[in-house]
mmCIF file of C-alpha atoms in Angstrom:
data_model
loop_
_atom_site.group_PDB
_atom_site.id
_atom_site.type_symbol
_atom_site.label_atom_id
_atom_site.label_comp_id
_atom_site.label_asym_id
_atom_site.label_seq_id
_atom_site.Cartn_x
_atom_site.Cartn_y
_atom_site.Cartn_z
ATOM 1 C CA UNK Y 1 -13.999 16.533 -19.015
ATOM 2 C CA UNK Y 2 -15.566 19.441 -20.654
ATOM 3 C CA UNK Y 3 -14.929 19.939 -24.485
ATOM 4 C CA UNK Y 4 -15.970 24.007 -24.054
ATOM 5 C CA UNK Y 5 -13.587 26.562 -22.539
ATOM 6 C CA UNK Y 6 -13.478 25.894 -18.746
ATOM 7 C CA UNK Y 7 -15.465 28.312 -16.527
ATOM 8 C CA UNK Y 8 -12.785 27.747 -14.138
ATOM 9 C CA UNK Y 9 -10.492 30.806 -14.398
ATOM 10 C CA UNK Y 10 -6.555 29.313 -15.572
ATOM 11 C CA UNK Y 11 -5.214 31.456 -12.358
ATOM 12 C CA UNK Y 12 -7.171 29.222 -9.831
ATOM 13 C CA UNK Y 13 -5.834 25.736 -11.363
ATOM 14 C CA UNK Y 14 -2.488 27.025 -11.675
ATOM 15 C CA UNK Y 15 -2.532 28.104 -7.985
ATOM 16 C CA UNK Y 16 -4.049 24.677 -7.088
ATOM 17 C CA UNK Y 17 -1.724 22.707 -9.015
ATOM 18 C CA UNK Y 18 0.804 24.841 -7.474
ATOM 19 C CA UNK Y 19 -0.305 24.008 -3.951
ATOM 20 C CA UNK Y 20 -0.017 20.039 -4.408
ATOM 21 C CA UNK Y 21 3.800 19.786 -4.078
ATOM 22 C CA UNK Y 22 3.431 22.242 -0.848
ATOM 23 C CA UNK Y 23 5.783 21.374 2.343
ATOM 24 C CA UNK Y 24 2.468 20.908 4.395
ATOM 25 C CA UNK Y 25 1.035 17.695 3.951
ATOM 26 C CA UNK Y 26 -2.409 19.647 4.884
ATOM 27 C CA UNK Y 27 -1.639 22.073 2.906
ATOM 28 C CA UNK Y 28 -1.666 19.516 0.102
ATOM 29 C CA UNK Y 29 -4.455 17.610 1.316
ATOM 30 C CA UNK Y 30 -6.829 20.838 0.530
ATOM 31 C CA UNK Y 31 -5.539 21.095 -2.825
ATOM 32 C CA UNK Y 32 -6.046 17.859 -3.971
ATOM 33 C CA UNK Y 33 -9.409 17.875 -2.121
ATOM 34 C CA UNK Y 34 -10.071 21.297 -4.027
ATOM 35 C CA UNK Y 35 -9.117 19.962 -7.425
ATOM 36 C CA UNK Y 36 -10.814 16.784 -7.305
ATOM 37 C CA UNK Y 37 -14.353 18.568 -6.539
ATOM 38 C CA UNK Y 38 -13.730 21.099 -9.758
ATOM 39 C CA UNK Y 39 -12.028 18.579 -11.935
ATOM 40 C CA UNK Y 40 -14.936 17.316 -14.036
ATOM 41 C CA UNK Y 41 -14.984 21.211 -14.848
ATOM 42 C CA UNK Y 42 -11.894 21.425 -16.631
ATOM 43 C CA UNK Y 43 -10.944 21.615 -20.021
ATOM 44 C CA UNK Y 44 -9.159 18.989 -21.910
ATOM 45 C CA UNK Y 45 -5.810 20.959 -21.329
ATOM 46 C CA UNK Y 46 -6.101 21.650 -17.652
ATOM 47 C CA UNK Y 47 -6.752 17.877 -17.328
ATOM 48 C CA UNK Y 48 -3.659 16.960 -18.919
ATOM 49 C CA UNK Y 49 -1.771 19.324 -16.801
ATOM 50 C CA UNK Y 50 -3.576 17.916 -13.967
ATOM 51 C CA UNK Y 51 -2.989 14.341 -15.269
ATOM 52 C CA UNK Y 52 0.934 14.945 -15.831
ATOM 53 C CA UNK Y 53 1.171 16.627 -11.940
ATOM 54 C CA UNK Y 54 -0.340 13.156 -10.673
ATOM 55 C CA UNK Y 55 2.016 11.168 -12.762
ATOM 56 C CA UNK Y 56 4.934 13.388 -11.095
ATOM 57 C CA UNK Y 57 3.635 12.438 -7.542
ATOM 58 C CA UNK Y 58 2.817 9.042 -8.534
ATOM 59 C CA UNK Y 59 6.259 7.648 -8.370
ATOM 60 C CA UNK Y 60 8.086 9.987 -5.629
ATOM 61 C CA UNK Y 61 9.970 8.291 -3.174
ATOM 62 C CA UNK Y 62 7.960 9.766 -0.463
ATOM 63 C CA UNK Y 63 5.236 7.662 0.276
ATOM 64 C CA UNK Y 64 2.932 9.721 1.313
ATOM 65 C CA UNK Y 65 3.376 11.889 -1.732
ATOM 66 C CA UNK Y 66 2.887 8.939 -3.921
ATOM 67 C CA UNK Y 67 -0.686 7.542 -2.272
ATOM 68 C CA UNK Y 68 -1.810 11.430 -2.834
ATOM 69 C CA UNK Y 69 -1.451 10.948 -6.620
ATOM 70 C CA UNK Y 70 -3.009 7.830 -6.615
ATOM 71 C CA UNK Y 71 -5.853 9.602 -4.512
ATOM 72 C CA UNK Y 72 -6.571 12.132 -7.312
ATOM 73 C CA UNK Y 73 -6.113 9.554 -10.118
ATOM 74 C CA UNK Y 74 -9.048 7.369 -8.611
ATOM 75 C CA UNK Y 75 -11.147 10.510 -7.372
ATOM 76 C CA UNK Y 76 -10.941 12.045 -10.755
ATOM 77 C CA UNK Y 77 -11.328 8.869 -12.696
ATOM 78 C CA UNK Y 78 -14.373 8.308 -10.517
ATOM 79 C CA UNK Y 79 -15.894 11.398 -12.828
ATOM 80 C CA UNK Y 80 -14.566 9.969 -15.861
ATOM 81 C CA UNK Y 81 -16.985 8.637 -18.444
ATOM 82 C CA UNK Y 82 -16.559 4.748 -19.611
ATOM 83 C CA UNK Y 83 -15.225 6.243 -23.076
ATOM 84 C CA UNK Y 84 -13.200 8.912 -21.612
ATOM 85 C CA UNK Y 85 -11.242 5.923 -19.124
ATOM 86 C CA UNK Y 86 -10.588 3.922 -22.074
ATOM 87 C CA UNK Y 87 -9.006 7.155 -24.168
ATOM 88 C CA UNK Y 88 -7.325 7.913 -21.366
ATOM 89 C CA UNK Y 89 -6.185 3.620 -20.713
ATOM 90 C CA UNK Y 90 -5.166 3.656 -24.001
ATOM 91 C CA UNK Y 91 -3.271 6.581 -24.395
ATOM 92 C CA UNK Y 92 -1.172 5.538 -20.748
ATOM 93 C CA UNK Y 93 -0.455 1.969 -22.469
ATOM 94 C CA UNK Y 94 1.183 2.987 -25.326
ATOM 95 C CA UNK Y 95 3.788 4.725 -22.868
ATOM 96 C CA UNK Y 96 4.753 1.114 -21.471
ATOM 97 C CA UNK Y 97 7.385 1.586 -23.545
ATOM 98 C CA UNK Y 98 8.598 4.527 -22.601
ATOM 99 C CA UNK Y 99 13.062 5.017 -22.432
ATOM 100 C CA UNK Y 100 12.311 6.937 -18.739
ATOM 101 C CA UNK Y 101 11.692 4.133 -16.525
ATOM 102 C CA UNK Y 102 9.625 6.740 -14.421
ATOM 103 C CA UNK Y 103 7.130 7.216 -16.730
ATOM 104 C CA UNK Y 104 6.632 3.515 -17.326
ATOM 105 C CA UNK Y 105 6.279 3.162 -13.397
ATOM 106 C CA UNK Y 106 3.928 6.221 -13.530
ATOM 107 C CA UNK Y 107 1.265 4.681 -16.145
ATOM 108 C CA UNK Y 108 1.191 1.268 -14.101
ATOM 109 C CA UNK Y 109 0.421 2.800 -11.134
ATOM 110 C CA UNK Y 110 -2.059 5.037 -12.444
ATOM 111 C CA UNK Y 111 -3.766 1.687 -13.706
ATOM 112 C CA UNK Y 112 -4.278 0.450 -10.023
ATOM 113 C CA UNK Y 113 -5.341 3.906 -9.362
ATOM 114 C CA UNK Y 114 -8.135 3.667 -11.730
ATOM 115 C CA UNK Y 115 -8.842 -0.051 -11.564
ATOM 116 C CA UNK Y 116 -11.876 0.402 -10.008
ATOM 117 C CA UNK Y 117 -13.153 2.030 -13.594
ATOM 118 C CA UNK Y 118 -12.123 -0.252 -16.097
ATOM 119 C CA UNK Y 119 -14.458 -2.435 -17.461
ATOM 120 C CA UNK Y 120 -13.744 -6.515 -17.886
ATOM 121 C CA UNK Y 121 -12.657 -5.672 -21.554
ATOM 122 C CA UNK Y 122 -10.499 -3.057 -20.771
ATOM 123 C CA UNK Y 123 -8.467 -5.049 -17.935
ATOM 124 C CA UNK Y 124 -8.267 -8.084 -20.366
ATOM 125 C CA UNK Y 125 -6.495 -5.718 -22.805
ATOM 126 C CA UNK Y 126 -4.107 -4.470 -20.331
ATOM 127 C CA UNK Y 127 -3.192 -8.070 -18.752
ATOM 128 C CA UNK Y 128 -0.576 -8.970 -21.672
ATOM 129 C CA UNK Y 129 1.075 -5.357 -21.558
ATOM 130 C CA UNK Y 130 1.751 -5.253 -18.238
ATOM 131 C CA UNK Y 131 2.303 -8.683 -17.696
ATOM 132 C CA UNK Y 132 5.629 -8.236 -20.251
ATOM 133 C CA UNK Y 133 6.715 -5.445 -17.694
ATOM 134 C CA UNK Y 134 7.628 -8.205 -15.232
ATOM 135 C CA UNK Y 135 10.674 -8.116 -17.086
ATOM 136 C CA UNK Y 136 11.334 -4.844 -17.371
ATOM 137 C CA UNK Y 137 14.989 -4.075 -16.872
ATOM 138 C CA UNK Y 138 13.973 -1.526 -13.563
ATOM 139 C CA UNK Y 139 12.945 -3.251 -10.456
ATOM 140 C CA UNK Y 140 10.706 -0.398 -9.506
ATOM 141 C CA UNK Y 141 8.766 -0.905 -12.812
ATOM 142 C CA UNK Y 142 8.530 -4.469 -12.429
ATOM 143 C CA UNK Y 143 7.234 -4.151 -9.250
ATOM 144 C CA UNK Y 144 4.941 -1.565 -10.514
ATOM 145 C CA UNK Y 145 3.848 -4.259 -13.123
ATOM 146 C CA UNK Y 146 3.112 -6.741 -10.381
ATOM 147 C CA UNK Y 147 1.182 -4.068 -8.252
ATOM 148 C CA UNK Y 148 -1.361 -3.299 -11.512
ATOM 149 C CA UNK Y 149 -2.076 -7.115 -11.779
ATOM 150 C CA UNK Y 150 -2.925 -6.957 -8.327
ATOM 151 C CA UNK Y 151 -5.269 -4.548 -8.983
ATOM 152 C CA UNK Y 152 -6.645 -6.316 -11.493
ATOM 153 C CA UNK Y 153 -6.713 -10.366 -10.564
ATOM 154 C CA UNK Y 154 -10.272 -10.032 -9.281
ATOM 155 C CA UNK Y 155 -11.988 -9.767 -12.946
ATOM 156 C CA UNK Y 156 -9.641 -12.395 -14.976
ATOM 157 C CA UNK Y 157 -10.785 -15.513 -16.055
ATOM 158 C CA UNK Y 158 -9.459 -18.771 -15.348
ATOM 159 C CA UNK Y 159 -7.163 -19.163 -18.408
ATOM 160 C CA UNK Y 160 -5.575 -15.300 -17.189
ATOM 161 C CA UNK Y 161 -5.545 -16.517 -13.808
ATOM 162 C CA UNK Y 162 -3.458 -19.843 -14.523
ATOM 163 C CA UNK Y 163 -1.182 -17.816 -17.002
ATOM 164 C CA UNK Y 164 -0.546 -14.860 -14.237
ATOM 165 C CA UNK Y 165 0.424 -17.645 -11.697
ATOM 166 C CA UNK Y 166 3.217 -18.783 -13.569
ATOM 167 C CA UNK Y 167 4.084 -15.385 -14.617
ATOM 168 C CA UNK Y 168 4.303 -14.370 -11.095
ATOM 169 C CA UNK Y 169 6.197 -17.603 -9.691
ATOM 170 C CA UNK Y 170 9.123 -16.623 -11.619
ATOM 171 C CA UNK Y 171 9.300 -13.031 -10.461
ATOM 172 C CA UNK Y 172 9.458 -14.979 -7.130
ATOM 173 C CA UNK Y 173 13.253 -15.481 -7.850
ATOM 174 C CA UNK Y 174 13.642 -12.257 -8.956
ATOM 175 C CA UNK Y 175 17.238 -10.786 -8.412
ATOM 176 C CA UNK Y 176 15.287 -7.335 -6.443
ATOM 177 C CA UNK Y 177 13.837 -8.043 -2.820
ATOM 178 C CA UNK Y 178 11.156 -5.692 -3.438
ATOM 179 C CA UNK Y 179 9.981 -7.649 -6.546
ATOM 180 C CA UNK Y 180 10.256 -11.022 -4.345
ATOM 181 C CA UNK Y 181 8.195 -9.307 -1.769
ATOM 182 C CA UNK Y 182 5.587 -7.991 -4.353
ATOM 183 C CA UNK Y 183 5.356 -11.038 -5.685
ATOM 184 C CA UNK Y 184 4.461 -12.942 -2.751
ATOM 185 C CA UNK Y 185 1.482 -10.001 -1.734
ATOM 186 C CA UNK Y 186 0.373 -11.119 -5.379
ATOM 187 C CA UNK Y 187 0.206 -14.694 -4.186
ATOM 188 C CA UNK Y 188 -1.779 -13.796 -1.070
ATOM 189 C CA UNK Y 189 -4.373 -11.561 -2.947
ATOM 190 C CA UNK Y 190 -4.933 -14.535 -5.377
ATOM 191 C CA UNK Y 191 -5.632 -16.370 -2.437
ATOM 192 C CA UNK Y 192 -8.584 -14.330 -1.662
ATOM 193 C CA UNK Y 193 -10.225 -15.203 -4.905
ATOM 194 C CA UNK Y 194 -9.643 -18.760 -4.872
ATOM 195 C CA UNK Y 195 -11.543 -21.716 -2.980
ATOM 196 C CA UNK Y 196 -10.313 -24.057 -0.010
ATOM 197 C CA UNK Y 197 -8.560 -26.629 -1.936
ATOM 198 C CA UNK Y 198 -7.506 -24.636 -4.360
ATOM 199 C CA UNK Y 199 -4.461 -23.390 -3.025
ATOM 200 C CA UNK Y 200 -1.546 -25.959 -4.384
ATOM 201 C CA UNK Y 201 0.093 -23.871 -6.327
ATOM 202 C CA UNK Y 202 0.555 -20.724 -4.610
ATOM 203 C CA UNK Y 203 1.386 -22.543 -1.166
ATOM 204 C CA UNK Y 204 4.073 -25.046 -2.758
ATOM 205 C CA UNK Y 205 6.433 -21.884 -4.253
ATOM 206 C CA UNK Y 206 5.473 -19.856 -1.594
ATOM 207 C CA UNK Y 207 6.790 -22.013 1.306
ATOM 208 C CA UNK Y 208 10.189 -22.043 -0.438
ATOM 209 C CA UNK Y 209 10.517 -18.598 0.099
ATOM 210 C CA UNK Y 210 10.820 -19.015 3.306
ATOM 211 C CA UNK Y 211 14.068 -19.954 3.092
ATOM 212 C CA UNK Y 212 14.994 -17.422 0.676
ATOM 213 C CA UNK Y 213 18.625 -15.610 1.146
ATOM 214 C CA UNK Y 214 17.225 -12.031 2.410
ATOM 215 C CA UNK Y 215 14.902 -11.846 5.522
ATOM 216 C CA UNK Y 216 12.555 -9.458 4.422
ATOM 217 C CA UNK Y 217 11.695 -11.990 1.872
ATOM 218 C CA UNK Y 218 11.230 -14.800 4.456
ATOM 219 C CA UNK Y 219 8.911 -12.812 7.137
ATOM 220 C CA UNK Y 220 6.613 -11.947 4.101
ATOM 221 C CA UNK Y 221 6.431 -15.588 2.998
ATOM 222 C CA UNK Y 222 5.893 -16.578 6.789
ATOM 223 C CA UNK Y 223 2.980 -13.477 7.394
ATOM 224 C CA UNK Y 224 1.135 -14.110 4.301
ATOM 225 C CA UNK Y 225 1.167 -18.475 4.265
ATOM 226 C CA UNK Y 226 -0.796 -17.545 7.680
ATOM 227 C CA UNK Y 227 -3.212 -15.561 6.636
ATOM 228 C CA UNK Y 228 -4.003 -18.286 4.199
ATOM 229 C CA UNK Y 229 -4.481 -20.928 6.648
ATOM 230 C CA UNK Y 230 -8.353 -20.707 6.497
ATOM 231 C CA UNK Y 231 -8.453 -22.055 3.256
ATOM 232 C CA UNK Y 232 -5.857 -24.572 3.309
ATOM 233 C CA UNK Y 233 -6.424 -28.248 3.344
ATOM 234 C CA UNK Y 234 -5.282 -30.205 6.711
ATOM 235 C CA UNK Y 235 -2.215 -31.749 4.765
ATOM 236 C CA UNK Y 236 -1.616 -28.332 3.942
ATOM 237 C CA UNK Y 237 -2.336 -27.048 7.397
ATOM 238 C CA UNK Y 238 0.073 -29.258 8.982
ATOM 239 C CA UNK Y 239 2.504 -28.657 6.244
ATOM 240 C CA UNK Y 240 2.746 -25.019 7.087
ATOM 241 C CA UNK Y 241 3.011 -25.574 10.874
ATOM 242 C CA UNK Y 242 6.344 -28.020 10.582
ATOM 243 C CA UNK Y 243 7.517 -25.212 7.403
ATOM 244 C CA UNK Y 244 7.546 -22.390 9.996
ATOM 245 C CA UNK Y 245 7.950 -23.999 13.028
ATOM 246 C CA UNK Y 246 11.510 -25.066 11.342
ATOM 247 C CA UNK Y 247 11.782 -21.160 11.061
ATOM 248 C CA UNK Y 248 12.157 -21.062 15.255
ATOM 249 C CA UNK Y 249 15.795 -21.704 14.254
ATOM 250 C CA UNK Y 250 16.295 -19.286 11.084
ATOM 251 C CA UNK Y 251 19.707 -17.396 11.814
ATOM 252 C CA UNK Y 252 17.926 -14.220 11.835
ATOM 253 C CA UNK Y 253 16.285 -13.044 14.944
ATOM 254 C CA UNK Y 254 13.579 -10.773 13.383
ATOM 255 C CA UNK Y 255 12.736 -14.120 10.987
ATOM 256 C CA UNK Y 256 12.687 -16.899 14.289
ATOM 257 C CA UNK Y 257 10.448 -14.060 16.024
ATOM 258 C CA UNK Y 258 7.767 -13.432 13.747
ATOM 259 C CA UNK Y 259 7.708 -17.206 12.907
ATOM 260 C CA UNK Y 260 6.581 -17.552 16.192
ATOM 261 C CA UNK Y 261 4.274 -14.896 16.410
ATOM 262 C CA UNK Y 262 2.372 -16.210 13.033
ATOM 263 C CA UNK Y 263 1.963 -19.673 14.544
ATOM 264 C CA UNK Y 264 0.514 -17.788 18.202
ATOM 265 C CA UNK Y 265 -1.547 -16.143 15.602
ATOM 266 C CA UNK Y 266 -3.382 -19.562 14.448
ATOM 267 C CA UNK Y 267 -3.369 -21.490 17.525
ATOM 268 C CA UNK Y 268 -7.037 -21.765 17.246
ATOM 269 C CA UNK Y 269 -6.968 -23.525 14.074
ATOM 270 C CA UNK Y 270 -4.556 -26.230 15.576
ATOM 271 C CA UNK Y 271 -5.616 -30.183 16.980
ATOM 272 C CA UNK Y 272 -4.535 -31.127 19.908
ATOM 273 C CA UNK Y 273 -1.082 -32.363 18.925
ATOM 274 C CA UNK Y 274 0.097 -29.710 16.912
ATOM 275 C CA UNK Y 275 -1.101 -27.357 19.353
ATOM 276 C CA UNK Y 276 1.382 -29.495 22.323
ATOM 277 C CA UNK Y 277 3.820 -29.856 19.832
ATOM 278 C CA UNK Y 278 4.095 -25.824 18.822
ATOM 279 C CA UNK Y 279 4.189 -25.162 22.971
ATOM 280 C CA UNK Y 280 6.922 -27.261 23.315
ATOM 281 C CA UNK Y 281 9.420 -25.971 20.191
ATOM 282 C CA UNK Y 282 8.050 -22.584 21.450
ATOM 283 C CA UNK Y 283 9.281 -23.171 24.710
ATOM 284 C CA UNK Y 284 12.524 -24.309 23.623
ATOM 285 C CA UNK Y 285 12.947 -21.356 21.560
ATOM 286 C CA UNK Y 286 12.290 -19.027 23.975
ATOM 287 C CA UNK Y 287 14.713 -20.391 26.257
ATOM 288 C CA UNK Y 288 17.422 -20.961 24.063
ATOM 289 C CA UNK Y 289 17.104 -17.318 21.744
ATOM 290 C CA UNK Y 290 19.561 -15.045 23.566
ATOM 291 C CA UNK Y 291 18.851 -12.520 21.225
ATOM 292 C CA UNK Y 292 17.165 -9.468 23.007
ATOM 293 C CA UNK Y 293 15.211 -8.548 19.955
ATOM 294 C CA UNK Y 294 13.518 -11.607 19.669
ATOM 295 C CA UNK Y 295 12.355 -11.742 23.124
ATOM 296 C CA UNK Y 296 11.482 -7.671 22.994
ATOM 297 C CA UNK Y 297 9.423 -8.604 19.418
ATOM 298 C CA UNK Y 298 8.081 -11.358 21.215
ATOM 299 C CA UNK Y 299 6.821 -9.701 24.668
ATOM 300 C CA UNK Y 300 5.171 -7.124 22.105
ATOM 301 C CA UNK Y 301 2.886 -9.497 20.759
ATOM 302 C CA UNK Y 302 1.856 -11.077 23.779
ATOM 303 C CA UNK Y 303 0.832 -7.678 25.588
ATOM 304 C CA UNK Y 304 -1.011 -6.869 21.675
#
């Protein structure tokens, strides 16, 4: 940002900064646009401001709210120099500790907004930080915490990489579904960095969760062990296909249908026998569910 008085008159950003908690979503949409395309004309106080409005709408319940600040963060930060993303990194960490637990979720957010920016030294500086908010006594901040190391898994050695997995298997058994759920998109996005073979253990805490005590919990275990499968081993392969086949009995109907539906989804994957042996517990299941949600869930993905 500039260091010289703005040439941007204080009226206009006011008015603009004004316009991004508007009613109208496009309303909003042409502020934010507005802003990001003069922000690298701002002073260092109307970037603040702007920088504290984001924060606001970083961690608003409405969803779509939220993603807007995140859309500024990264479109501004895109304009940032390297030294003025590290003032601004380091300035955001040392409100981790924060007492308002909406100001800690606020900074780790805005770190997965800006992730794209950081440089390998900068993420390595973060990891420890926000790996200690995985115990943060808020569930939204630990999940928050789990969200940044997302964001940042892609540039950590293998050393940070070992130490986050057993960082995040524990948050597995978190007391908060949310966390539990967070922590198993973790898992999956690991995956995608790591080699066919490698998989052990991710797959090995992850297929306990499908038989975790909330549902949610279980269909995200179930959707993302299947969109590992192309890097599993075949003992691992198989493994999976007895795990959630077992699930075609789960006391839940929502669980036993998308069970089924992640299994249709990998038919092509299967040998011969576990391809006869999935049609036949399918078949079974389908005649025995008298649940009309199942069968309704179930009709949907066949016509998709």
């Amino acid at each position: 940002m500039k260091d010289h008085p703005s040439p941007i008159k204080q009226e206009l950003v006011d008015a603009l900064f004004k316009k991004l908690d508007d009613s109208s979503q496009e309303v909003r949409f042409a502020a934010q646009q507005s802003i990001e395309a003069i922000a690298w004309q701002m002073n260092e106080e109307q970037f603040l401001t702007l920088i504290i409005q984001v924060m606001v709408k970083l961690t608003s319940q409405d969803r779509q709210v939220s993603l807007e600040g995140r859309e500024i963060l990264a479109a501004v930060a895109n304009k940032m120099k390297a030294s003025q993303v590290e003032e601004f990194v380091t300035s955001m960490s040392e409100k981790l500790e924060d007492p308002n637990q909406e100001v800690r979720e606020a900074v780790l957010l805005g770190f997965v907004a800006i992730a794209n920016q950081m440089n390998e030294e900068l993420v390595i500086r973060l990891i420890a930080p926000v790996t200690k908010k995985l115990d943060d006594l808020d569930p939204d901040v630990r999940q928050s915490a789990l969200r940044s190391l997302i964001a940042m898994v892609s540039r950590m050695d293998k050393v940070q990489f070992g130490a986050l997995i057993t960082s995040v298997t524990a948050k597995l058994n978190d007391p908060n579904v949310g966390v539990r759920k967070a922590a198993l998109d973790n898992f999956a996005e690991m995956a995608s960095q790591m080699k066919k073979g490698e998989l052990a253990p991710l797959i090995v805490p992850m297929t306990a969760k499908l038989d975790d005590e909330d549902p949610k919990v279980r269909v995200k275990a179930l959707e993302n062990l299947t969109e590992m499968t192309s890097k599993m081993d075949e003992e691992q392969f198989a493994s999976l296909i007895a795990s959630v086949s077992a699930k075609f009995g789960d006391e839940d109907w929502w669980v036993r249908s998308r069970a089924m539906s992640s299994l249709t989804y990998i038919t092509s994957q299967m040998n011969e026998g576990q391809f006869s042996a999935f049609i036949s517990k399918a078949i079974t299941a389908l005649e025995n569910d008298e649940s009309a949600g199942f069968h309704r869930v179930i009709l949907i993905d066949r016509k998709s």
